Coordinates of C-alpha atoms in Angstrom, one line a residue:
M1 CA 0.0 0.0 0.0
I2 CA 1.4 3.4 -1.0
V3 CA 1.0 6.0 1.8
P4 CA -0.2 9.4 0.7
A5 CA 2.5 12.0 0.7
E6 CA 0.9 14.2 3.3
A7 CA 0.4 11.3 5.7
A8 CA 3.9 9.8 5.0
M9 CA 5.5 12.9 6.5
E10 CA 3.8 12.1 9.8
L11 CA 5.3 8.6 10.0
P12 CA 7.9 8.1 12.7
S13 CA 11.5 7.2 11.6
R14 CA 11.6 3.7 10.4
Y15 CA 14.5 1.5 11.5
F16 CA 16.0 -1.5 9.8
S17 CA 14.0 -4.7 10.0
W18 CA 15.6 -8.1 9.9
V19 CA 15.0 -8.3 6.2
D20 CA 16.9 -5.0 5.7
Y21 CA 19.8 -6.3 7.8
A22 CA 19.8 -9.5 5.8
V23 CA 20.1 -7.7 2.5
F24 CA 22.9 -5.4 3.8
V25 CA 24.9 -8.2 5.4
G26 CA 24.4 -10.3 2.3
M27 CA 26.0 -7.7 0.2
L28 CA 29.0 -7.5 2.5
F29 CA 29.2 -11.3 2.8
F30 CA 29.3 -11.9 -1.0
S31 CA 31.8 -9.1 -1.4
A32 CA 34.2 -10.7 1.1
L33 CA 33.5 -14.1 -0.6
I34 CA 34.7 -12.8 -4.0
G35 CA 38.0 -11.7 -2.4
I36 CA 38.5 -15.1 -0.8
Y37 CA 37.8 -16.9 -4.1
F38 CA 40.4 -15.0 -6.1
A39 CA 42.9 -15.3 -3.3
F40 CA 42.6 -19.0 -2.7
F41 CA 40.5 -20.8 -5.3
A42 CA 40.9 -19.1 -8.7
K43 CA 43.2 -20.8 -11.2
Q44 CA 45.4 -17.7 -11.3
K45 CA 46.3 -16.7 -7.8
Q46 CA 47.0 -13.1 -6.9
N47 CA 50.6 -13.7 -6.0
T48 CA 52.3 -11.7 -8.8
T49 CA 52.3 -8.0 -9.4
N50 CA 50.8 -8.5 -12.8
E51 CA 47.9 -10.5 -11.5
Y52 CA 47.4 -8.3 -8.4
L53 CA 47.5 -5.0 -10.1
M54 CA 46.4 -5.7 -13.7
G55 CA 44.4 -8.9 -13.5
G56 CA 46.8 -10.6 -15.9
R57 CA 45.7 -8.2 -18.6
S58 CA 43.0 -10.6 -19.5
M59 CA 39.8 -9.0 -18.1
G60 CA 36.5 -9.0 -20.0
I61 CA 34.5 -5.9 -21.1
F62 CA 31.5 -6.5 -18.8
P63 CA 33.3 -6.6 -15.5
I64 CA 35.7 -3.8 -16.3
S65 CA 32.8 -1.6 -17.5
M66 CA 30.8 -2.3 -14.4
S67 CA 33.9 -1.6 -12.3
L68 CA 34.5 1.7 -13.9
I69 CA 30.9 2.8 -13.5
A70 CA 30.9 1.8 -9.8
S71 CA 34.2 3.5 -9.3
Y72 CA 33.1 6.9 -10.7
I73 CA 29.6 6.8 -9.3
S74 CA 30.3 6.9 -5.6
G75 CA 27.9 7.4 -2.7
I76 CA 28.7 11.1 -3.1
A77 CA 26.7 11.1 -6.4
L78 CA 23.9 8.8 -5.1
L79 CA 23.2 11.1 -2.1
G80 CA 24.6 14.4 -3.2
L81 CA 22.9 14.7 -6.6
P82 CA 19.3 14.3 -5.2
A83 CA 20.3 16.8 -2.4
E84 CA 21.6 19.2 -5.0
M85 CA 18.4 19.1 -7.0
Y86 CA 16.3 19.5 -3.9
T87 CA 18.2 22.4 -2.6
F88 CA 19.6 24.3 -5.6
G89 CA 17.6 23.2 -8.6
T90 CA 18.3 21.2 -11.8
Q91 CA 21.1 23.3 -13.4
Y92 CA 23.7 20.8 -12.3
W93 CA 21.8 18.0 -14.1
M94 CA 23.5 19.3 -17.3
I95 CA 26.8 17.6 -16.2
V96 CA 25.6 14.8 -18.5
L97 CA 26.2 16.9 -21.6
P98 CA 30.1 16.9 -21.4
E99 CA 30.2 13.1 -21.0
I100 CA 30.1 12.4 -24.8
A101 CA 33.0 14.8 -25.4
V102 CA 35.0 13.4 -22.5
S103 CA 34.5 9.8 -23.7
F104 CA 35.6 10.8 -27.2
T105 CA 38.7 12.7 -25.9
M106 CA 39.7 9.8 -23.7
A107 CA 39.4 7.1 -26.3
N108 CA 41.2 9.0 -29.0
A109 CA 43.7 11.3 -27.3
Y110 CA 44.8 9.8 -24.0
I111 CA 44.2 6.0 -23.7
P112 CA 46.1 5.1 -26.9
V113 CA 49.3 6.6 -25.4
F114 CA 49.2 4.5 -22.2
Y115 CA 48.2 1.4 -24.1
E116 CA 51.1 1.6 -26.6
L117 CA 53.6 2.1 -23.9
N118 CA 52.4 -1.0 -22.1
I119 CA 52.9 0.5 -18.6
T120 CA 51.3 -0.4 -15.2
S121 CA 51.3 3.0 -13.5
S122 CA 50.1 6.0 -15.6
Y123 CA 52.8 8.0 -13.9
E124 CA 55.5 6.0 -15.6
Y125 CA 54.5 8.1 -18.6
L126 CA 55.8 11.2 -16.8
C127 CA 59.2 9.6 -16.4
L128 CA 59.3 8.6 -20.0
R129 CA 58.3 12.0 -21.2
F130 CA 60.1 14.2 -18.7
N131 CA 62.1 12.7 -15.8
Q132 CA 61.8 10.8 -12.5
S133 CA 61.2 13.9 -10.5
V134 CA 58.1 14.8 -12.5
R135 CA 56.9 11.2 -12.1
I136 CA 57.3 11.4 -8.3
L137 CA 55.4 14.7 -8.3
G138 CA 52.5 13.2 -10.3
S139 CA 52.4 10.1 -8.1
A140 CA 52.4 12.2 -4.9
I141 CA 49.6 14.4 -6.3
F142 CA 47.5 11.3 -7.1
I143 CA 48.1 9.8 -3.6
I144 CA 47.1 13.1 -1.9
K145 CA 44.0 13.3 -4.2
M146 CA 42.8 9.8 -3.3
M147 CA 43.6 10.3 0.4
L148 CA 41.3 13.3 0.3
Y149 CA 38.6 11.5 -1.7
I150 CA 38.3 8.1 -0.1
P151 CA 37.2 9.5 3.3
L152 CA 34.4 11.4 1.6
V153 CA 33.1 8.3 -0.2
I154 CA 33.2 6.4 3.1
Y155 CA 31.4 9.1 5.1
V156 CA 28.4 9.4 2.7
P157 CA 27.0 5.9 3.0
A158 CA 27.6 6.0 6.8
L159 CA 25.4 9.1 6.9
A160 CA 22.7 7.2 5.1
F161 CA 23.0 4.2 7.3
N162 CA 22.7 6.4 10.4
Q163 CA 19.5 8.0 9.0
V164 CA 17.7 4.7 8.4
T165 CA 19.0 2.7 11.4
G166 CA 19.9 5.2 14.1
I167 CA 23.3 3.5 14.5
N168 CA 26.2 5.9 15.0
L169 CA 28.2 6.3 11.8
H170 CA 31.4 6.0 13.7
Y171 CA 30.5 2.4 14.6
V172 CA 29.4 1.3 11.1
T173 CA 32.2 2.9 9.2
P174 CA 35.1 0.9 10.5
A175 CA 33.2 -2.4 10.3
V176 CA 32.1 -2.0 6.7
C177 CA 35.5 -0.6 5.6
L178 CA 37.2 -3.6 7.2
V179 CA 35.3 -5.8 4.7
C180 CA 36.5 -3.6 1.8
I181 CA 40.1 -3.7 3.0
F182 CA 39.8 -7.5 3.4
Y183 CA 38.7 -8.4 -0.1
T184 CA 40.9 -5.7 -1.7
T185 CA 44.0 -7.1 0.2
L186 CA 43.3 -10.7 -0.6
G187 CA 42.0 -10.6 -4.2
G188 CA 43.7 -7.7 -5.9
L189 CA 42.3 -6.2 -9.1
K190 CA 40.1 -9.2 -10.0
A191 CA 38.4 -9.2 -6.7
V192 CA 37.9 -5.4 -6.9
V193 CA 36.5 -5.6 -10.4
W194 CA 34.0 -8.5 -9.7
T195 CA 32.9 -7.0 -6.4
D196 CA 32.3 -3.8 -8.3
T197 CA 30.2 -5.7 -10.7
L198 CA 28.0 -7.1 -8.0
Q199 CA 27.8 -3.7 -6.3
T200 CA 27.0 -1.8 -9.5
I201 CA 24.0 -4.1 -10.0
L202 CA 22.8 -3.4 -6.5
M203 CA 23.4 0.3 -7.0
F204 CA 21.3 0.5 -10.1
L205 CA 18.5 -1.7 -8.6
G206 CA 18.3 0.5 -5.5
V207 CA 18.2 3.8 -7.5
V208 CA 15.6 2.4 -9.9
L209 CA 13.3 1.1 -7.2
V210 CA 13.4 4.4 -5.2
M211 CA 12.8 6.4 -8.3
I212 CA 9.8 4.3 -9.4
L213 CA 8.2 3.9 -6.0
G214 CA 8.9 7.6 -5.2
T215 CA 7.2 8.7 -8.4
A216 CA 4.1 6.6 -7.6
H217 CA 4.2 7.9 -4.0
V218 CA 3.8 11.5 -5.0
G219 CA 1.2 10.9 -7.8
G220 CA 3.2 10.5 -11.0
F221 CA 5.5 12.4 -13.3
K222 CA 3.2 15.3 -13.9
V223 CA 3.0 16.1 -10.1
V224 CA 6.8 15.8 -9.9
F225 CA 7.5 18.3 -12.6
N226 CA 4.6 20.7 -11.8
R227 CA 5.7 21.1 -8.2
S228 CA 9.3 21.5 -9.2
A229 CA 8.3 24.1 -11.8
H230 CA 6.2 26.1 -9.3
S231 CA 9.2 26.3 -6.9
D232 CA 11.5 27.5 -9.8
R233 CA 13.7 24.3 -9.6
L234 CA 13.5 23.5 -13.3
E235 CA 16.5 25.5 -14.5
F236 CA 18.6 23.9 -17.3
F237 CA 20.0 26.7 -19.4
N238 CA 21.2 29.6 -17.3
F239 CA 23.5 31.4 -19.8
D240 CA 24.8 34.0 -17.3
P241 CA 28.5 34.5 -18.2
D242 CA 29.4 35.6 -14.7
P243 CA 32.0 33.0 -13.4
T244 CA 31.0 33.7 -9.8
V245 CA 27.5 32.3 -10.2
R246 CA 27.6 28.8 -8.6
H247 CA 26.0 26.9 -11.5
T248 CA 25.4 28.0 -15.0
I249 CA 25.4 26.1 -18.3
W250 CA 29.0 27.3 -18.8
S251 CA 30.4 26.2 -15.5
V252 CA 28.5 22.9 -15.5
C253 CA 29.4 22.0 -19.1
V254 CA 32.8 23.6 -19.7
G255 CA 34.1 23.4 -16.1
N256 CA 32.8 19.9 -15.6
Y257 CA 34.3 18.7 -18.9
F258 CA 37.8 19.2 -17.3
N259 CA 36.6 17.7 -14.0
W260 CA 35.5 14.5 -15.7
L261 CA 38.4 14.4 -18.1
A262 CA 40.8 14.6 -15.2
S263 CA 38.9 11.9 -13.3
C264 CA 38.9 9.5 -16.2
S265 CA 41.6 10.1 -18.8
V266 CA 44.8 10.2 -16.7
N267 CA 43.6 8.8 -13.4
Q268 CA 45.5 5.7 -12.4
A269 CA 42.2 3.9 -11.5
M270 CA 40.9 4.4 -15.1
V271 CA 44.3 3.7 -16.8
Q272 CA 44.8 0.6 -14.8
R273 CA 41.5 -0.9 -15.8
C274 CA 41.8 0.0 -19.5
L275 CA 45.2 -1.6 -19.6
A276 CA 43.8 -4.7 -18.0
M277 CA 41.9 -5.2 -21.3
P278 CA 43.6 -7.5 -23.9
T279 CA 43.2 -5.0 -26.8
I280 CA 42.8 -1.2 -27.2
G281 CA 39.6 -1.7 -29.1
K282 CA 38.0 -3.4 -26.1
A283 CA 39.4 -0.7 -23.9
K284 CA 37.6 1.9 -26.0
I285 CA 34.3 0.0 -25.7
T286 CA 34.6 0.0 -21.9
V287 CA 35.0 3.8 -22.1
L288 CA 31.7 4.1 -24.1
I289 CA 29.8 1.8 -21.7
L290 CA 31.2 3.9 -18.8
A291 CA 29.8 7.1 -20.4
L292 CA 26.4 5.5 -20.9
G293 CA 26.4 4.1 -17.4
I294 CA 27.3 7.5 -15.8
L295 CA 24.6 9.3 -17.9
S296 CA 22.0 6.8 -16.7
I297 CA 22.8 6.8 -13.0
V298 CA 23.3 10.6 -12.9
S299 CA 20.0 11.3 -14.6
M300 CA 18.1 8.9 -12.4
S301 CA 19.7 10.4 -9.2
C302 CA 18.8 13.9 -10.3
Y303 CA 15.3 13.0 -11.1
T304 CA 15.0 11.4 -7.7
G305 CA 15.8 14.7 -6.2
L306 CA 12.8 16.3 -7.9
V307 CA 10.7 13.4 -6.7
I308 CA 11.8 14.1 -3.1
Y309 CA 10.9 17.8 -3.4
A310 CA 7.5 16.8 -4.7
A311 CA 7.0 14.7 -1.7
F312 CA 8.1 17.4 0.8
H313 CA 7.0 20.5 -1.1
D314 CA 5.0 21.8 1.8
C315 CA 7.0 20.5 4.7
D316 CA 10.8 20.7 4.3
P317 CA 12.5 18.1 6.6
V318 CA 15.6 20.2 6.8
T319 CA 13.8 23.3 8.0
T320 CA 11.9 21.3 10.6
K321 CA 15.0 19.5 11.7
L322 CA 13.7 16.1 10.9
V323 CA 17.1 15.7 9.2
S324 CA 20.3 17.5 10.2
K325 CA 21.8 18.0 6.7
S326 CA 20.4 18.1 3.2
D327 CA 22.6 15.2 2.3
Q328 CA 20.3 13.0 4.5
I329 CA 17.2 13.9 2.5
L330 CA 17.2 10.8 0.3
P331 CA 17.7 8.3 3.1
Y332 CA 14.9 10.0 5.0
F333 CA 12.6 9.8 2.0
V334 CA 13.3 6.1 1.7
T335 CA 12.1 5.6 5.2
Q336 CA 8.8 7.3 4.3
I337 CA 8.1 4.9 1.4
A338 CA 9.6 1.8 2.9
S339 CA 6.3 0.4 4.2
S340 CA 5.2 -0.7 0.7
V341 CA 8.4 -2.7 0.0
P342 CA 9.9 -4.8 2.8
G343 CA 13.7 -4.7 2.5
L344 CA 13.8 -1.5 0.5
P345 CA 15.9 0.4 3.1
G346 CA 18.3 -2.5 3.2
L347 CA 18.6 -2.5 -0.6
F348 CA 18.9 1.3 -0.7
V349 CA 21.7 1.4 1.9
S350 CA 23.4 -1.6 0.2
G351 CA 23.4 0.3 -3.1
V352 CA 24.9 3.4 -1.5
F353 CA 27.5 1.4 0.4
S354 CA 28.2 -0.6 -2.7
A355 CA 29.0 2.6 -4.6
A356 CA 31.3 3.7 -1.8
L357 CA 33.0 0.4 -1.3
S358 CA 33.7 0.2 -5.0
S359 CA 35.3 3.6 -5.0
M360 CA 37.3 2.8 -1.9
S361 CA 38.6 -0.5 -3.2
T362 CA 39.5 1.0 -6.5
G363 CA 41.3 3.8 -4.7
L364 CA 43.2 1.4 -2.5
N365 CA 44.2 -0.8 -5.4
S366 CA 45.3 2.2 -7.4
I367 CA 47.3 3.8 -4.6
T368 CA 49.0 0.4 -4.0
G369 CA 50.1 0.2 -7.7
V370 CA 51.4 3.8 -7.7
L371 CA 53.4 3.4 -4.4
Y372 CA 55.0 0.2 -5.6
E373 CA 55.7 1.1 -9.3
D374 CA 56.7 4.7 -8.7
F375 CA 58.2 4.8 -5.2
V376 CA 59.5 1.3 -4.3
K377 CA 60.4 -0.4 -7.6
P378 CA 62.7 2.5 -9.0
T379 CA 64.6 2.7 -5.7
V380 CA 65.5 -1.0 -5.1
K381 CA 68.8 -2.1 -6.7
K382 CA 67.9 -5.8 -6.8
P383 CA 64.5 -6.7 -8.1
W384 CA 62.2 -8.1 -5.4
S385 CA 60.7 -11.6 -5.7
E386 CA 57.0 -11.6 -6.7
A387 CA 56.0 -13.0 -3.3
K388 CA 57.8 -10.2 -1.5
A389 CA 56.3 -7.5 -3.8
S390 CA 52.8 -9.0 -3.4
L391 CA 53.1 -9.1 0.4
L392 CA 54.2 -5.4 0.5
M393 CA 51.2 -4.3 -1.6
K394 CA 48.8 -6.1 0.7
V395 CA 50.3 -4.4 3.7
V396 CA 50.0 -1.0 1.9
V397 CA 46.3 -1.7 1.3
V398 CA 45.7 -2.3 5.0
V399 CA 47.7 0.7 6.2
V400 CA 46.2 3.2 3.7
G401 CA 42.7 1.9 4.3
T402 CA 43.1 2.4 8.0
I403 CA 44.3 5.9 7.6
C404 CA 41.3 6.8 5.3
V405 CA 38.8 5.4 7.8
A406 CA 40.4 7.6 10.5
L407 CA 40.1 10.7 8.2
V408 CA 36.3 10.2 8.1
F409 CA 36.0 12.0 11.4
L410 CA 37.2 15.2 9.7
V411 CA 34.8 15.0 6.7
E412 CA 31.6 15.3 8.8
R413 CA 32.6 18.9 9.7
M414 CA 32.4 20.0 6.1
G415 CA 29.5 21.4 4.0
A416 CA 27.5 20.1 1.1
I417 CA 29.3 17.0 -0.1
I418 CA 29.0 17.6 -3.9
Q419 CA 30.7 21.0 -3.6
V420 CA 33.2 19.8 -1.0
A421 CA 34.2 16.8 -3.2
K422 CA 34.6 18.9 -6.4
S423 CA 36.4 21.7 -4.5
L424 CA 39.0 19.4 -3.0
S425 CA 39.5 17.3 -6.1
G426 CA 40.1 20.4 -8.1
I427 CA 43.3 21.0 -6.1
T428 CA 45.0 18.0 -7.6
A429 CA 42.9 17.1 -10.7
G430 CA 43.9 20.3 -12.6
A431 CA 47.6 19.8 -11.9
L432 CA 47.6 16.2 -13.0
L433 CA 45.6 16.7 -16.2
G434 CA 47.6 19.8 -17.0
T435 CA 51.0 18.0 -16.5
F436 CA 49.9 15.0 -18.6
S437 CA 48.4 17.2 -21.3
L438 CA 51.6 19.3 -21.3
G439 CA 53.5 16.1 -22.2
M440 CA 51.1 14.7 -24.7
F441 CA 50.1 17.8 -26.7
F442 CA 53.1 20.1 -26.4
P443 CA 56.3 18.4 -27.5
W444 CA 58.3 21.6 -26.7
A445 CA 57.7 21.2 -23.0
N446 CA 60.7 20.0 -20.9
S447 CA 61.0 18.5 -17.4
T448 CA 61.7 21.9 -15.8
G449 CA 58.6 23.4 -17.3
A450 CA 56.5 20.3 -16.2
M451 CA 57.6 20.5 -12.7
A452 CA 57.1 24.3 -12.4
G453 CA 53.6 24.0 -14.0
G454 CA 52.5 21.2 -11.8
V455 CA 53.6 22.9 -8.5
S456 CA 52.2 26.3 -9.6
S457 CA 48.8 24.7 -10.4
I458 CA 48.5 23.0 -7.0
L459 CA 49.5 26.1 -5.1
L460 CA 47.1 28.4 -6.9
V461 CA 44.0 26.1 -6.8
A462 CA 44.7 25.1 -3.2
Y463 CA 44.7 28.8 -2.3
I464 CA 41.4 29.4 -4.1
S465 CA 39.7 26.2 -2.9
L466 CA 40.7 26.2 0.7
G467 CA 40.2 29.9 0.9
T468 CA 36.7 29.6 -0.4
Q469 CA 35.8 26.8 2.0
A470 CA 37.1 28.9 4.9
H471 CA 34.9 31.8 3.8
I472 CA 31.9 29.5 3.5
A473 CA 32.5 28.0 7.0
A474 CA 32.8 31.5 8.4
G475 CA 29.5 32.5 6.8
K476 CA 31.1 35.1 4.6
I477 CA 29.9 33.4 1.4
S478 CA 26.6 31.8 0.8
Y479 CA 24.6 30.6 -2.2
P480 CA 21.0 31.3 -2.9
K481 CA 18.8 28.2 -2.4
K482 CA 15.4 27.5 -3.9
P483 CA 12.3 28.2 -1.8
F484 CA 11.0 25.8 0.8
S485 CA 7.7 25.7 2.6
V486 CA 6.5 24.4 6.0
S487 CA 2.9 25.3 5.4
G488 CA 1.8 21.7 5.4
C489 CA 3.6 20.6 8.5
S490 CA 1.9 19.3 11.5
A491 CA 2.3 20.9 15.0
D492 CA 4.6 18.1 16.0
Q493 CA 6.8 18.6 13.0
L494 CA 7.0 22.3 13.6
S495 CA 8.0 21.8 17.1
G496 CA 11.5 21.1 15.8
L497 CA 11.8 24.7 14.7
N498 CA 13.7 27.1 16.9
A499 CA 12.2 30.5 16.9
T500 CA 15.4 32.1 18.2
L501 CA 17.7 30.7 15.5
P502 CA 20.7 33.0 15.1
I503 CA 20.8 35.2 12.1
I504 CA 24.0 35.0 10.1
V505 CA 24.8 38.2 8.4
N506 CA 26.9 37.5 5.3
E507 CA 29.8 39.7 4.6
P508 CA 29.2 41.9 1.4
L509 CA 30.6 40.0 -1.6
D510 CA 32.7 43.0 -2.6
E511 CA 34.7 42.5 0.6
V512 CA 35.6 38.8 -0.4
L513 CA 38.4 38.4 -2.9
Y514 CA 37.1 37.7 -6.4
V515 CA 38.9 34.4 -6.8
F516 CA 37.1 33.1 -3.7
R517 CA 33.7 33.8 -5.4
L518 CA 34.5 31.8 -8.5
S519 CA 32.3 28.8 -9.1
Y520 CA 34.0 25.6 -7.7
L521 CA 33.4 23.9 -11.1
Y522 CA 36.1 26.0 -12.7
Y523 CA 38.9 24.9 -10.3
T524 CA 40.1 22.0 -12.4
M525 CA 40.1 24.2 -15.6
I526 CA 42.1 26.8 -13.8
G527 CA 44.5 24.2 -12.6
V528 CA 44.9 22.8 -16.2
A529 CA 45.5 26.2 -17.7
T530 CA 48.0 27.2 -15.0
A531 CA 50.0 24.0 -15.4
I532 CA 50.1 24.3 -19.2
V533 CA 50.8 28.1 -19.4
V534 CA 53.5 28.1 -16.7
G535 CA 55.0 24.9 -18.0
L536 CA 55.4 26.3 -21.5
V537 CA 56.7 29.6 -20.4
V538 CA 59.3 28.0 -18.2
S539 CA 60.2 25.4 -20.9
F540 CA 61.0 28.1 -23.5
A541 CA 62.9 30.1 -20.9
T542 CA 65.1 27.1 -20.0
G543 CA 65.5 25.6 -23.4
A544 CA 62.5 24.0 -25.1
N545 CA 62.6 20.6 -26.8
K546 CA 62.6 20.2 -30.5
A547 CA 59.4 18.5 -31.5
Q548 CA 61.2 16.0 -33.7
D549 CA 63.4 14.9 -30.7
V550 CA 60.4 13.6 -28.7
D551 CA 59.5 9.9 -29.2
P552 CA 56.1 10.0 -31.1
R553 CA 54.7 7.3 -28.9
L554 CA 54.9 9.8 -26.0
L555 CA 52.6 12.2 -27.9
S556 CA 48.9 11.9 -28.3
P557 CA 47.8 10.6 -31.7
V558 CA 46.0 13.9 -32.2
I559 CA 49.3 15.8 -32.3
R560 CA 51.6 13.2 -33.9
R561 CA 50.3 13.8 -37.4
Y562 CA 51.4 17.5 -37.3
I563 CA 55.1 16.8 -36.5
S564 CA 57.5 16.3 -39.3
Y565 CA 59.8 13.4 -38.4
D566 CA 62.5 12.6 -40.9
T567 CA 62.1 9.4 -43.0
K568 CA 64.5 7.3 -41.0
A569 CA 62.9 8.2 -37.7
R570 CA 59.4 7.7 -39.0
Q571 CA 60.3 4.3 -40.4
K572 CA 61.7 3.2 -37.0
Y573 CA 58.5 4.2 -35.3
Y574 CA 56.2 2.4 -37.7
E575 CA 58.3 -0.7 -37.6
G576 CA 57.9 -0.8 -33.9
E577 CA 61.6 -0.1 -33.0
T578 CA 62.5 2.1 -30.1
Y579 CA 62.9 5.7 -31.1
E580 CA 65.8 7.8 -29.8
L581 CA 65.2 8.2 -26.0
K582 CA 67.3 9.3 -23.1
A583 CA 69.1 6.4 -21.5
A584 CA 66.8 6.3 -18.4
Q585 CA 63.7 6.5 -20.6
K586 CA 64.9 3.8 -22.9
K587 CA 65.6 1.5 -20.0
L588 CA 62.2 2.1 -18.5
I589 CA 60.2 1.7 -21.7
Q590 CA 61.8 -1.6 -22.5
Q591 CA 61.6 -3.3 -19.1
P592 CA 59.0 -5.9 -18.4
T593 CA 55.9 -4.7 -16.6
T594 CA 55.3 -7.9 -14.7

């Protein structure tokens, strides 16, 4: 039986039933089981670096595609996107538009370079193109990025679990993450990929069910869009050119193009999975499936946000303190419609946790690969045995995972998760994408320029991002929200309102530096531009390379065609011989990757 929207808001908070707990525990149990299988029972054990990090380079399209989708659609998206639609309107929904362009760019400009070089860590490229110092810089930036990101994706599902069960998130976080660390440590990439596949299915199932039941709950699609339109939430094409406006069609499409490109094209997690495919053709197919999967899940999550507003259009749970943060609005909504489907809260929380666990396991596996390939392997004089290397990587997973769980305690003190996640990721994403792009598209760039560009990018965007977050926390910057109403609330619900709430007087925007008022979606683009411009200026100031002296395999296929190599050099390249490289680069490019 579907409870009417008005009556549903009067229901008390619903806690997990035994069915819900069974669904949730079942997800964790089968995830752990997959790790045990690949560690002890699979034909190819995870006791070599090639198997542990690359899955033997023999993975199929389906599991890799599902893994990529699960990795990039974290709990941040599943909870943050509906909250964004509910609070600020639908302009952010247009992030789906740049996806096609990002997929095309990845498949044709970036992935072929990594695939031809046959490398394990994407940061090996930076050593081949520049030098070891630039490689270490890129690897360090990536590790910092993931250490900032993983705690966010852990915190989000714990918040949802707290909303539907009442269990303190500080209790459930370590327990669930222990399962993730367990199967990632034992099973390596294959365990991560196949648990991601299971978790992606649960994630889609949970989102689809909540979307369908929620639409029926409020009275259909017409009601959803009518109520959203009346509250001015339907805003898709705001062409305001002002870069300080939080979301416009320009910031969402142009700014987010660089955000997604940084997250997908040069990210170790993406490169590692694409290189696990047997052919580059199959790798490109997985990129296409990734784009379609992201488009689907993002659109469903955004629509669900409108459904939630339609349900609470005259009694906002945030205003009445029924939920403490807007990021809890989706879990609260699930508790209101759960009476019609036993086990729905369990399936929903399993889906959110699945998205988070997949992102965490991917991050841990990628960090392990980078630490081993870029920090340990180049420094040891005598190659380690496969058993010793495998043991070290498993220890790294446990240590890094434990640190990330501890950092969750800091995350809960931050603001809206979508903005926090994008703001923090922009610090490192722009520097990474800019440095890789400098190498692939600008043959004149040298190692000094790459180092200067990467460091300048990090410092500038960190200054903007952290400064903006500090101003927001201090109440000096705020963003206009869409209107809310409590006209339909009962007396009991209104009792949560505090008539003496303090009034925060925002500092006039003219008194806040302009750079702190920029939309957070431009941070990555600013970082990319800084890395490239500074990198080129410094390169030409210190002696730029000649384009013909750079191995064509280190350049994107997009740029190779415009460089005039002499006949002898071009013949060597097309015959597959090693082109003239620095001694260190030549040694690295020819060494086995297993």
